[in-house]
CSV table of C-alpha atoms in Angstrom, one decimal:
chain,number,residue,atom,x,y,z
A,1,MET,CA,25.7,-119.2,-100.7
A,2,ILE,CA,22.8,-118.6,-98.3
A,3,LYS,CA,25.6,-118.0,-95.4
A,4,SER,CA,27.3,-115.6,-97.8
A,5,LYS,CA,24.1,-113.6,-98.4
A,6,ARG,CA,23.5,-113.5,-94.9
A,7,PHE,CA,27.0,-112.4,-93.9
A,8,LYS,CA,26.9,-109.7,-96.6
A,9,SER,CA,23.4,-108.7,-95.1
A,10,LEU,CA,24.8,-108.4,-91.7
A,11,ILE,CA,27.8,-106.4,-92.8
A,12,ALA,CA,25.6,-104.1,-94.7
A,13,THR,CA,23.6,-103.4,-91.5
A,14,ILE,CA,26.6,-102.9,-89.2
A,15,LEU,CA,27.7,-100.3,-91.9
A,16,THR,CA,24.4,-98.7,-91.7
A,17,ILE,CA,24.3,-98.4,-88.0
A,18,ALA,CA,27.9,-96.9,-88.0
A,19,MET,CA,27.2,-94.3,-90.7
A,20,ILE,CA,24.3,-93.2,-88.6
A,21,GLY,CA,26.5,-92.9,-85.4
A,22,VAL,CA,29.0,-90.8,-87.5
A,23,PHE,CA,26.6,-88.4,-88.7
A,24,THR,CA,25.1,-88.2,-85.4
A,25,GLY,CA,28.3,-87.4,-83.9
A,26,CYS,CA,28.9,-84.6,-86.5
A,27,ASN,CA,25.8,-82.8,-85.3
A,28,ASN,CA,26.6,-83.2,-81.8
A,29,ASN,CA,27.2,-79.6,-80.4
A,30,SER,CA,28.6,-80.9,-76.9
A,31,ASP,CA,31.9,-79.2,-75.7
A,32,SER,CA,33.7,-82.5,-76.3
A,33,SER,CA,33.5,-81.7,-80.0
A,34,LYS,CA,34.9,-78.1,-79.9
A,35,LYS,CA,38.5,-77.3,-80.7
A,36,ASP,CA,40.7,-77.1,-77.8
A,37,SER,CA,44.2,-76.6,-79.1
A,38,LEU,CA,45.5,-72.9,-79.7
A,39,VAL,CA,48.3,-72.2,-82.1
A,40,VAL,CA,49.5,-68.5,-81.6
A,41,ALA,CA,52.1,-66.9,-84.1
A,42,THR,CA,54.6,-64.7,-82.5
A,43,ALA,CA,57.4,-62.6,-84.1
A,44,TYR,CA,60.3,-63.5,-81.7
A,45,ASP,CA,61.4,-66.7,-79.6
A,46,ALA,CA,61.8,-66.4,-75.8
A,47,LYS,CA,65.2,-65.5,-74.3
A,48,SER,CA,64.6,-67.7,-71.4
A,49,LEU,CA,61.5,-69.0,-69.5
A,50,ASP,CA,63.3,-67.8,-66.0
A,51,PRO,CA,61.4,-64.9,-65.1
A,52,TYR,CA,64.5,-63.5,-63.1
A,53,ALA,CA,66.9,-64.0,-66.0
A,54,VAL,CA,65.0,-61.8,-68.6
A,55,ASN,CA,62.8,-58.7,-68.9
A,56,ASP,CA,61.4,-58.8,-72.6
A,57,VAL,CA,58.1,-59.1,-74.1
A,58,ALA,CA,58.6,-62.3,-76.2
A,59,SER,CA,59.8,-64.3,-73.2
A,60,ALA,CA,56.7,-63.1,-71.2
A,61,ASN,CA,54.2,-64.0,-73.7
A,62,VAL,CA,55.2,-67.5,-72.9
A,63,MET,CA,55.8,-67.0,-69.2
A,64,MET,CA,52.8,-65.4,-68.2
A,65,GLN,CA,50.9,-68.7,-69.3
A,66,ILE,CA,53.0,-70.7,-66.9
A,67,TYR,CA,53.5,-68.7,-64.0
A,68,GLN,CA,51.4,-66.4,-61.7
A,69,THR,CA,52.0,-63.6,-59.2
A,70,LEU,CA,50.8,-62.7,-55.7
A,71,ILE,CA,48.5,-59.9,-57.2
A,72,LYS,CA,47.1,-58.7,-60.4
A,73,GLU,CA,45.8,-55.6,-61.9
A,74,ASP,CA,42.2,-55.7,-63.1
A,75,ASP,CA,40.7,-53.6,-66.4
A,76,SER,CA,40.6,-50.4,-64.4
A,77,GLY,CA,44.0,-50.7,-62.9
A,78,LYS,CA,43.2,-51.7,-59.4
A,79,LEU,CA,45.3,-54.2,-57.7
A,80,GLU,CA,43.8,-57.5,-56.4
A,81,PRO,CA,44.7,-60.9,-55.1
A,82,LEU,CA,45.7,-63.6,-57.3
A,83,LEU,CA,47.9,-66.3,-55.7
A,84,ALA,CA,47.4,-64.2,-52.4
A,85,GLU,CA,44.4,-64.6,-50.5
A,86,SER,CA,44.7,-61.1,-49.5
A,87,PHE,CA,47.4,-58.5,-48.7
A,88,GLU,CA,48.1,-55.5,-46.8
A,89,GLN,CA,50.6,-52.5,-46.6
A,90,VAL,CA,51.2,-52.5,-42.9
A,91,ASP,CA,53.2,-49.2,-42.8
A,92,GLU,CA,55.1,-47.2,-45.5
A,93,THR,CA,57.8,-50.1,-46.0
A,94,THR,CA,56.4,-53.4,-44.5
A,95,PHE,CA,53.8,-55.7,-46.7
A,96,LYS,CA,51.9,-58.8,-45.5
A,97,PHE,CA,50.8,-61.4,-47.7
A,98,LYS,CA,48.4,-64.3,-46.9
A,99,LEU,CA,48.5,-67.0,-49.5
A,100,LYS,CA,45.9,-69.2,-50.9
A,101,LYS,CA,45.8,-72.8,-49.8
A,102,GLY,CA,46.1,-75.8,-51.9
A,103,VAL,CA,47.8,-73.8,-54.9
A,104,LYS,CA,50.0,-76.6,-56.6
A,105,PHE,CA,53.1,-76.0,-58.8
A,106,HIS,CA,53.4,-78.1,-62.0
A,107,ASN,CA,55.4,-80.7,-60.4
A,108,GLY,CA,53.1,-81.5,-57.6
A,109,GLU,CA,54.5,-79.6,-54.8
A,110,GLU,CA,52.1,-77.0,-52.8
A,111,MET,CA,53.1,-73.4,-53.0
A,112,LYS,CA,54.2,-72.2,-49.5
A,113,ALA,CA,55.4,-68.9,-47.9
A,114,SER,CA,59.1,-70.3,-48.3
A,115,ASP,CA,58.6,-70.6,-52.1
A,116,VAL,CA,57.6,-66.5,-52.1
A,117,LYS,CA,60.6,-65.8,-49.8
A,118,PHE,CA,62.9,-67.9,-52.1
A,119,SER,CA,61.2,-66.4,-55.2
A,120,PHE,CA,61.5,-62.5,-54.2
A,121,THR,CA,65.0,-63.0,-52.8
A,122,LYS,CA,66.2,-64.4,-56.4
A,123,ALA,CA,64.3,-61.6,-58.0
A,124,ALA,CA,65.6,-58.8,-55.8
A,125,GLN,CA,69.0,-59.9,-56.8
A,126,SER,CA,68.4,-60.2,-60.5
A,127,ALA,CA,70.0,-57.4,-62.6
A,128,PRO,CA,67.3,-57.5,-65.4
A,129,ILE,CA,64.4,-56.9,-62.9
A,130,ALA,CA,66.1,-54.9,-60.3
A,131,HIS,CA,64.1,-51.8,-61.2
A,132,ILE,CA,61.3,-53.7,-59.9
A,133,MET,CA,62.2,-56.0,-57.2
A,134,GLY,CA,65.6,-54.7,-56.1
A,135,ASP,CA,64.2,-52.7,-53.3
A,136,ILE,CA,63.3,-55.6,-51.2
A,137,ASP,CA,65.2,-55.9,-48.1
A,138,ILE,CA,66.2,-59.7,-48.4
A,139,ASN,CA,67.0,-60.1,-44.9
A,140,SER,CA,63.4,-58.8,-43.7
A,141,PHE,CA,61.4,-61.7,-44.6
A,142,VAL,CA,59.2,-62.9,-41.7
A,143,ILE,CA,57.1,-66.1,-42.1
A,144,ASP,CA,54.3,-66.7,-39.6
A,145,ASP,CA,53.2,-70.1,-40.9
A,146,ASP,CA,53.1,-71.8,-44.4
A,147,TYR,CA,50.8,-69.1,-45.8
A,148,THR,CA,51.7,-66.0,-44.2
A,149,ILE,CA,54.7,-63.8,-45.2
A,150,SER,CA,55.7,-60.3,-44.4
A,151,PHE,CA,58.8,-58.3,-45.8
A,152,LYS,CA,60.1,-54.7,-45.9
A,153,ILE,CA,61.5,-52.6,-48.9
A,154,LYS,CA,64.3,-50.4,-48.1
A,155,ASN,CA,62.4,-47.0,-48.9
A,156,PRO,CA,58.9,-45.8,-49.2
A,157,SER,CA,57.6,-46.4,-52.7
A,158,SER,CA,54.2,-45.9,-54.5
A,159,ALA,CA,55.4,-48.1,-57.2
A,160,PHE,CA,56.3,-51.4,-55.4
A,161,LEU,CA,53.0,-52.9,-54.9
A,162,ALA,CA,52.2,-52.2,-58.8
A,163,GLY,CA,55.3,-53.8,-59.8
A,164,LEU,CA,54.3,-57.1,-58.2
A,165,VAL,CA,52.1,-57.7,-61.3
A,166,HIS,CA,55.2,-58.1,-63.5
A,167,SER,CA,56.2,-61.4,-64.9
A,168,GLY,CA,59.6,-60.7,-62.9
A,169,ALA,CA,57.6,-61.0,-59.8
A,170,ALA,CA,56.5,-64.7,-60.7
A,171,ILE,CA,56.2,-67.2,-57.7
A,172,LEU,CA,58.6,-70.2,-58.6
A,173,SER,CA,59.1,-73.5,-56.5
A,174,GLU,CA,62.2,-73.5,-54.6
A,175,LYS,CA,62.5,-77.3,-55.2
A,176,ALA,CA,62.3,-76.9,-58.9
A,177,TYR,CA,64.5,-74.2,-59.3
A,178,THR,CA,67.2,-75.7,-57.1
A,179,GLU,CA,67.1,-79.1,-58.9
A,180,ALA,CA,67.1,-77.8,-62.3
A,181,GLY,CA,70.0,-75.2,-61.6
A,182,GLU,CA,71.3,-73.5,-64.8
A,183,ASN,CA,69.0,-75.5,-67.0
A,184,TYR,CA,65.8,-73.9,-65.4
A,185,GLY,CA,65.2,-71.4,-68.0
A,186,MET,CA,64.5,-74.5,-70.3
A,187,SER,CA,62.2,-76.5,-67.8
A,188,PRO,CA,60.2,-74.0,-66.0
A,189,VAL,CA,57.6,-74.7,-63.1
A,190,GLY,CA,55.0,-72.4,-62.2
A,191,THR,CA,51.3,-72.4,-60.7
A,192,GLY,CA,49.3,-71.1,-63.8
A,193,PRO,CA,46.8,-72.8,-65.6
A,194,PHE,CA,49.2,-74.0,-68.4
A,195,LYS,CA,52.5,-76.2,-67.9
A,196,PHE,CA,55.4,-76.4,-70.0
A,197,VAL,CA,56.0,-79.4,-72.5
A,198,SER,CA,58.6,-78.5,-75.1
A,199,TRP,CA,60.6,-75.9,-76.6
A,200,ALA,CA,62.2,-76.1,-80.0
A,201,LYS,CA,64.5,-73.1,-79.9
A,202,GLY,CA,63.8,-70.6,-82.8
A,203,ASP,CA,60.4,-72.7,-83.6
A,204,ASN,CA,57.7,-73.0,-81.0
A,205,VAL,CA,56.9,-73.5,-77.6
A,206,VAL,CA,54.2,-76.1,-76.5
A,207,LEU,CA,52.3,-76.0,-73.5
A,208,GLU,CA,49.2,-78.0,-72.0
A,209,ARG,CA,46.6,-77.7,-69.6
A,210,PHE,CA,47.4,-78.1,-65.9
A,211,ASP,CA,44.5,-80.2,-64.5
A,212,ASP,CA,45.5,-79.5,-60.9
A,213,PHE,CA,45.3,-75.7,-61.5
A,214,TYR,CA,43.5,-74.3,-58.1
A,215,GLY,CA,41.4,-71.9,-60.3
A,216,GLU,CA,38.8,-72.1,-62.9
A,217,LYS,CA,40.2,-74.8,-65.7
A,218,PRO,CA,40.7,-73.1,-69.1
A,219,SER,CA,38.9,-74.2,-72.1
A,220,LEU,CA,41.9,-75.0,-73.8
A,221,LYS,CA,44.0,-78.0,-73.7
A,222,ASN,CA,47.1,-77.2,-75.6
A,223,ILE,CA,48.7,-74.2,-76.6
A,224,THR,CA,51.6,-73.8,-79.2
A,225,ILE,CA,53.5,-70.6,-79.6
A,226,LYS,CA,55.2,-70.8,-83.0
A,227,VAL,CA,57.8,-68.4,-83.9
A,228,ILE,CA,57.2,-66.4,-87.3
A,229,PRO,CA,59.5,-63.4,-87.7
A,230,GLU,CA,58.2,-62.3,-91.1
A,231,PRO,CA,54.7,-60.3,-90.5
A,232,THR,CA,53.0,-61.2,-93.8
A,233,ASN,CA,54.0,-64.9,-93.0
A,234,ARG,CA,52.1,-64.6,-89.8
A,235,THR,CA,49.1,-63.0,-91.8
A,236,ILE,CA,49.3,-65.9,-94.3
A,237,GLU,CA,49.5,-68.5,-91.6
A,238,LEU,CA,46.3,-66.8,-90.2
A,239,GLU,CA,44.4,-66.7,-93.3
A,240,SER,CA,45.1,-70.2,-94.1
A,241,GLY,CA,44.2,-71.7,-90.8
A,242,GLY,CA,47.7,-72.5,-89.5
A,243,VAL,CA,47.4,-70.4,-86.7
A,244,ASP,CA,44.4,-69.0,-84.7
A,245,ILE,CA,46.1,-66.0,-83.1
A,246,ALA,CA,48.7,-63.8,-84.8
A,247,TYR,CA,50.5,-61.2,-82.8
A,248,GLU,CA,51.8,-57.8,-84.3
A,249,ILE,CA,50.0,-57.4,-87.1
A,250,SER,CA,51.6,-55.1,-89.6
A,251,ALA,CA,50.3,-52.1,-91.3
A,252,ASN,CA,50.8,-53.7,-94.7
A,253,ASP,CA,48.1,-56.5,-93.6
A,254,LEU,CA,45.8,-54.5,-91.8
A,255,LYS,CA,43.2,-54.1,-94.6
A,256,ARG,CA,43.4,-57.8,-95.9
A,257,ILE,CA,42.4,-58.8,-92.3
A,258,GLU,CA,39.8,-56.2,-92.2
A,259,GLU,CA,38.1,-57.3,-95.4
A,260,ASN,CA,38.5,-61.1,-94.7
A,261,GLU,CA,35.1,-62.3,-93.2
A,262,ASN,CA,36.8,-65.2,-91.4
A,263,LEU,CA,39.1,-63.2,-89.5
A,264,LYS,CA,39.1,-60.4,-87.0
A,265,LEU,CA,41.5,-57.4,-85.6
A,266,VAL,CA,41.8,-56.8,-81.9
A,267,ARG,CA,43.4,-53.6,-81.0
A,268,GLY,CA,44.3,-51.3,-77.9
A,269,PHE,CA,46.8,-48.5,-77.0
A,270,ASP,CA,49.6,-49.8,-74.7
A,271,TYR,CA,52.1,-48.3,-72.3
A,272,SER,CA,54.9,-48.6,-74.7
A,273,VAL,CA,57.4,-46.0,-76.4
A,274,GLN,CA,59.3,-47.1,-79.8
A,275,TYR,CA,62.4,-44.9,-79.8
A,276,LEU,CA,66.0,-44.6,-81.6
A,277,GLY,CA,68.4,-45.2,-78.7
A,278,ILE,CA,71.9,-43.6,-78.9
A,279,ASN,CA,75.0,-45.1,-77.0
A,280,THR,CA,76.0,-42.1,-75.1
A,281,GLN,CA,79.2,-43.5,-73.6
A,282,LYS,CA,80.5,-43.8,-77.3
A,283,ALA,CA,82.1,-41.1,-79.2
A,284,PRO,CA,80.9,-39.1,-80.9
A,285,PHE,CA,77.7,-39.6,-79.2
A,286,ASN,CA,78.9,-38.9,-76.0
A,287,ASN,CA,78.6,-35.3,-77.2
A,288,GLU,CA,75.2,-33.9,-76.4
A,289,LYS,CA,75.2,-31.7,-79.3
A,290,VAL,CA,75.7,-34.5,-81.6
A,291,ARG,CA,72.9,-36.5,-80.0
A,292,GLN,CA,70.4,-33.1,-80.6
A,293,ALA,CA,71.7,-32.7,-84.0
A,294,ILE,CA,70.6,-36.4,-84.8
A,295,THR,CA,67.3,-35.8,-83.2
A,296,HIS,CA,66.6,-32.4,-85.2
A,297,ALA,CA,67.6,-34.0,-88.4
A,298,ILE,CA,65.0,-36.5,-88.1
A,299,ASP,CA,61.4,-35.8,-89.1
A,300,VAL,CA,59.8,-38.1,-86.5
A,301,GLU,CA,56.2,-37.4,-87.7
A,302,SER,CA,56.9,-38.6,-91.4
A,303,VAL,CA,59.0,-41.5,-90.2
A,304,VAL,CA,56.2,-42.7,-88.0
A,305,GLU,CA,53.4,-42.0,-90.6
A,306,SER,CA,55.5,-44.1,-93.2
A,307,ALA,CA,56.3,-47.1,-91.0
A,308,TYR,CA,53.3,-47.7,-88.9
A,309,ARG,CA,50.5,-46.1,-91.3
A,310,GLY,CA,47.7,-45.6,-88.8
A,311,ILE,CA,49.1,-48.0,-85.9
A,312,GLY,CA,49.8,-46.0,-82.6
A,313,LYS,CA,50.7,-42.4,-82.5
A,314,VAL,CA,53.7,-39.9,-82.8
A,315,ALA,CA,55.6,-39.7,-79.3
A,316,LYS,CA,56.3,-36.4,-77.9
A,317,GLY,CA,58.7,-37.8,-75.2
A,318,PRO,CA,60.2,-40.6,-73.3
A,319,MET,CA,56.7,-41.9,-71.6
A,320,SER,CA,53.4,-42.8,-72.9
A,321,PRO,CA,50.5,-40.5,-72.6
A,322,THR,CA,48.7,-43.5,-70.7
A,323,ILE,CA,51.3,-43.4,-67.9
A,324,LYS,CA,50.5,-41.3,-64.7
A,325,TYR,CA,52.5,-38.0,-64.3
A,326,TYR,CA,52.9,-37.8,-68.4
A,327,ASN,CA,54.2,-34.2,-69.1
A,328,ASP,CA,51.9,-33.0,-71.8
A,329,ASP,CA,53.6,-29.7,-71.9
A,330,ILE,CA,57.2,-30.9,-73.2
A,331,LYS,CA,58.0,-29.9,-76.7
A,332,PRO,CA,60.0,-32.4,-78.8
A,333,LEU,CA,63.3,-31.2,-80.6
A,334,GLU,CA,61.8,-29.9,-83.7
A,335,TYR,CA,62.7,-31.1,-87.0
A,336,ASN,CA,65.3,-28.7,-88.3
A,337,VAL,CA,67.8,-29.6,-90.7
A,338,GLU,CA,69.8,-26.5,-90.7
A,339,LYS,CA,70.0,-26.4,-86.9
A,340,ALA,CA,71.2,-29.9,-87.0
A,341,LYS,CA,74.2,-28.9,-89.3
A,342,LYS,CA,74.9,-26.1,-86.8
A,343,LEU,CA,75.0,-28.2,-83.8
A,344,LEU,CA,77.1,-30.9,-85.7
A,345,ALA,CA,79.6,-28.1,-86.6
A,346,GLU,CA,79.7,-26.7,-83.2
A,347,ALA,CA,80.5,-30.2,-81.8
A,348,GLY,CA,83.5,-30.5,-84.2
A,349,TYR,CA,81.9,-32.6,-87.1
A,350,PRO,CA,81.0,-30.2,-89.7
A,351,ASP,CA,81.4,-33.0,-92.3
A,352,GLY,CA,79.3,-35.5,-90.6
A,353,PHE,CA,80.6,-38.9,-89.7
A,354,LYS,CA,79.8,-42.6,-90.3
A,355,ALA,CA,77.6,-44.8,-88.0
A,356,GLN,CA,75.6,-47.7,-87.8
A,357,ILE,CA,71.9,-48.1,-86.8
A,358,TRP,CA,71.1,-51.7,-85.3
A,359,THR,CA,67.6,-53.2,-85.4
A,360,ASN,CA,66.0,-56.4,-85.2
A,361,GLU,CA,63.9,-58.0,-88.1
A,362,LYS,CA,60.6,-56.1,-87.2
A,363,LYS,CA,59.6,-54.7,-90.3
A,364,GLU,CA,58.4,-51.1,-88.9
A,365,ARG,CA,61.8,-50.9,-87.4
A,366,VAL,CA,63.8,-51.8,-90.5
A,367,ASP,CA,61.5,-49.2,-92.4
A,368,MET,CA,62.2,-46.6,-89.8
A,369,ALA,CA,65.9,-47.1,-90.1
A,370,THR,CA,65.7,-46.9,-93.9
A,371,ILE,CA,63.8,-43.7,-93.8
A,372,ILE,CA,66.1,-42.2,-91.2
A,373,GLN,CA,69.3,-43.3,-93.3
A,374,GLU,CA,68.3,-40.9,-95.9
A,375,GLN,CA,67.5,-38.2,-93.6
A,376,LEU,CA,70.6,-38.2,-91.8
A,377,LYS,CA,72.5,-38.2,-95.1
A,378,GLN,CA,71.4,-34.5,-95.4
A,379,VAL,CA,73.5,-33.5,-92.4
A,380,GLY,CA,76.5,-35.6,-93.5
A,381,ILE,CA,75.7,-38.7,-91.4
A,382,GLU,CA,76.4,-41.9,-93.3
A,383,ILE,CA,74.4,-44.8,-91.9
A,384,ASP,CA,75.0,-48.5,-92.4
A,385,ILE,CA,71.9,-50.5,-91.3
A,386,LYS,CA,72.6,-53.8,-89.2
A,387,VAL,CA,69.6,-56.4,-89.0
A,388,PHE,CA,70.0,-59.0,-86.4
A,389,GLU,CA,68.1,-61.9,-85.2
A,390,TRP,CA,66.4,-61.1,-81.6
A,391,GLY,CA,68.7,-62.9,-79.3
A,392,ALA,CA,71.7,-61.8,-80.7
A,393,TYR,CA,70.3,-58.2,-81.1
A,394,LEU,CA,69.8,-57.8,-77.2
A,395,SER,CA,73.1,-59.5,-76.4
A,396,GLY,CA,74.9,-57.0,-78.6
A,397,LEU,CA,73.0,-54.2,-77.1
A,398,ASP,CA,73.8,-55.4,-73.6
A,399,ASN,CA,77.6,-55.4,-74.1
A,400,ALA,CA,77.4,-51.9,-75.7
A,401,GLN,CA,78.9,-52.9,-79.2
A,402,HIS,CA,76.3,-50.2,-80.9
A,403,ASP,CA,76.1,-46.9,-82.0
A,404,MET,CA,72.2,-46.2,-82.5
A,405,TYR,CA,69.3,-48.9,-82.1
A,406,PHE,CA,65.8,-49.5,-82.2
A,407,LEU,CA,63.9,-50.9,-79.3
A,408,GLY,CA,60.5,-50.4,-77.4
A,409,TRP,CA,60.1,-50.1,-73.8
A,410,THR,CA,56.7,-50.9,-72.4
A,411,ALA,CA,55.9,-50.0,-68.7
A,412,GLU,CA,54.9,-52.9,-66.6
A,413,THR,CA,52.1,-50.7,-64.9
A,414,THR,CA,50.8,-46.9,-65.3
A,415,ASP,CA,53.2,-45.8,-62.5
A,416,PRO,CA,56.2,-43.8,-64.0
A,417,HIS,CA,58.9,-45.5,-62.4
A,418,THR,CA,58.5,-48.3,-64.4
A,419,ALA,CA,58.3,-46.5,-67.5
A,420,LEU,CA,61.4,-44.3,-66.9
A,421,TYR,CA,63.9,-46.0,-64.3
A,422,ALA,CA,65.2,-48.8,-65.9
A,423,LEU,CA,65.8,-47.0,-69.2
A,424,TYR,CA,67.7,-44.0,-67.8
A,425,HIS,CA,68.9,-44.5,-64.3
A,426,SER,CA,72.7,-45.3,-64.4
A,427,SER,CA,72.4,-48.3,-62.2
A,428,ALA,CA,70.4,-50.0,-64.9
A,429,LYS,CA,72.8,-49.7,-67.8
A,430,GLY,CA,73.0,-52.6,-70.3
A,431,ALA,CA,70.7,-55.6,-69.4
A,432,GLY,CA,68.8,-53.7,-66.9
A,433,GLY,CA,67.4,-51.7,-69.7
A,434,ASN,CA,69.6,-48.5,-69.9
A,435,ARG,CA,71.1,-49.8,-73.3
A,436,ALA,CA,71.8,-46.0,-74.2
A,437,PHE,CA,74.2,-46.4,-71.4
A,438,PHE,CA,73.0,-42.8,-70.3
A,439,GLU,CA,74.2,-41.4,-66.9
A,440,ASP,CA,73.1,-37.8,-65.7
A,441,SER,CA,73.3,-37.1,-62.2
A,442,LYS,CA,70.3,-34.8,-62.1
A,443,VAL,CA,68.0,-37.7,-63.8
A,444,ASP,CA,69.6,-40.2,-61.3
A,445,GLU,CA,68.6,-38.0,-58.3
A,446,LEU,CA,65.1,-37.4,-59.7
A,447,LEU,CA,64.3,-41.0,-60.7
A,448,SER,CA,65.7,-42.4,-57.2
A,449,LYS,CA,63.5,-39.5,-55.5
A,450,GLY,CA,60.4,-40.6,-57.4
A,451,ALA,CA,61.0,-44.2,-56.5
A,452,THR,CA,61.4,-43.9,-52.9
A,453,ILE,CA,58.6,-41.1,-51.9
A,454,LEU,CA,54.9,-41.8,-52.0
A,455,ASP,CA,52.6,-39.9,-54.5
A,456,SER,CA,52.4,-36.6,-53.9
A,457,PRO,CA,52.9,-33.2,-55.8
A,458,GLU,CA,56.5,-33.5,-55.1
A,459,ARG,CA,56.7,-36.8,-57.0
A,460,GLU,CA,54.9,-35.6,-59.9
A,461,ALA,CA,57.1,-32.7,-60.3
A,462,ALA,CA,60.3,-34.9,-60.3
A,463,TYR,CA,58.8,-37.3,-63.0
A,464,LYS,CA,57.8,-34.2,-65.1
A,465,GLU,CA,61.1,-32.5,-64.6
A,466,VAL,CA,62.8,-35.7,-65.8
A,467,GLN,CA,60.7,-36.0,-68.9
A,468,LYS,CA,61.7,-32.6,-69.9
A,469,ILE,CA,65.5,-33.3,-69.1
A,470,LEU,CA,65.3,-36.4,-71.3
A,471,VAL,CA,64.2,-34.7,-74.2
A,472,GLU,CA,66.9,-32.0,-73.9
A,473,LYS,CA,69.8,-34.4,-73.4
A,474,ALA,CA,68.6,-36.8,-76.2
A,475,PRO,CA,69.7,-40.3,-75.2
A,476,ALA,CA,67.1,-41.3,-77.6
A,477,VAL,CA,64.8,-40.1,-80.6
A,478,PHE,CA,61.4,-40.8,-79.2
A,479,MET,CA,59.2,-42.2,-82.2
A,480,GLU,CA,56.1,-43.8,-81.5
A,481,ASN,CA,53.5,-44.5,-78.6
A,482,GLY,CA,52.7,-48.1,-79.3
A,483,GLU,CA,49.3,-49.9,-80.2
A,484,GLN,CA,48.8,-53.5,-80.0
A,485,VAL,CA,47.4,-55.0,-83.1
A,486,VAL,CA,46.4,-59.0,-83.2
A,487,GLY,CA,44.6,-60.8,-85.8
A,488,THR,CA,42.4,-63.7,-85.0
A,489,THR,CA,40.1,-66.2,-86.4
A,490,LYS,CA,36.3,-65.6,-86.1
A,491,GLN,CA,36.1,-68.6,-84.0
A,492,VAL,CA,38.5,-67.4,-81.1
A,493,THR,CA,36.6,-65.6,-78.5
A,494,GLY,CA,37.9,-64.2,-75.0
A,495,PHE,CA,41.1,-62.7,-76.2
A,496,LYS,CA,42.1,-59.1,-74.9
A,497,THR,CA,45.2,-57.2,-75.8
A,498,SER,CA,47.2,-56.3,-72.9
A,499,PRO,CA,48.7,-52.7,-72.5
A,500,VAL,CA,51.6,-54.3,-71.0
A,501,GLY,CA,52.5,-56.1,-74.3
A,502,TYR,CA,52.1,-59.6,-73.4
A,503,HIS,CA,48.9,-61.3,-73.7
A,504,VAL,CA,47.5,-64.0,-71.2
A,505,LEU,CA,45.5,-66.7,-72.8
A,506,TYR,CA,43.7,-68.2,-69.9
A,507,ASN,CA,40.1,-67.1,-71.1
A,508,VAL,CA,40.7,-67.8,-75.0
A,509,LYS,CA,37.7,-70.1,-76.4
A,510,PHE,CA,36.6,-71.3,-79.7
A,511,GLU,CA,33.0,-70.8,-80.7
């Protein structure tokens, strides 16, 4: 009995000490007790994690955590070195980069000039990003040593350097890319602060901190990017604590987040235009008068107001006003039902016709399609709306199977080349970006001219004329200049929206 009492006394003492330790730990404000795993809700799954295989925001939102580029753009739009130690434009067509030493890829290999040559050679031959990287002369690379590389572009360009901040200019490991072959898009290897762990298609991508990252280590240890297509479900997950950040908050959910003391909204205008594209190579849409009639039959202002309700601005033309050489003097084709009917009659369709509008699941696009369906009915155009999953949607558009479709385009920089060339130059038809399959010799001439001369009044005039022609030729109905609206918990700090539409999470922390 005495031993039993002593044993019980000893156990009680141990438990008391243990409980003191627990409560002491609970009050410890050291960094080790802070949350270090971030969960982000996004609307769409990536198509690939190979930066040369795709050019979409959903893929870039993942890739920009994994990869880095030679240079970056600061908040004022100034270009500065990133993987490069320094860079210079030697003459109108020659660029020289000195690379940072000791930069490691996620496979442990050090980044060398040979990796830059390999990366840019692949990029220059990639259809989805040819409008950014296709001007590189792949036979011009000169490697002075492991950390110094020079190359030429085919023509002088004011846009080229700025294009190197795009995800399509990411630097890859030649060894990793070659070894993975066709599977590289599912096993990416970059130099960024986060490395790839897993990808459950249609569900989530998991990343973890790369401890051999050459720069300042991020506070976060893990990032999970969850695919939640329905916007209200993203908001519900944010409210319940299932996610820490939710992208693309819909107009329906703005107020409930604003009124929730545990949440906050982060907003910022971007470089995008939302538009209703028209397949110009398919009858009857190959008739310019039909496209103009469709544009006149749509009350853009009421459609945007109903669908976006305070998010973004009504678009006047094919380019965001945040982009250099924006033409503020252009006048959109006005809403005029009678004029639309007259144009349809002149085109040979006095009784209208049947057509489809394609869209992905994004609520605002579905809402716009529904409103436009009713408006086009007034001029005899009967619309069938088809809603697709994101990957299938882009594949169908690339193959020109559509009549009309909703998409957005976000310029990679404030240079107009990145806002217009891929969407409207005939060389970029399909996966290159021109899913309207639009071809116009004058537009091609002006866009090529703008891409190959340095900034000047002549270049400005070329881009302003292109905008005017595109409004008149109507390969698209320009709907909305975009705004990024992101919801986060109050504990999240360091998050900023990006005007290019994909968000870098390096600096995110928890309070």
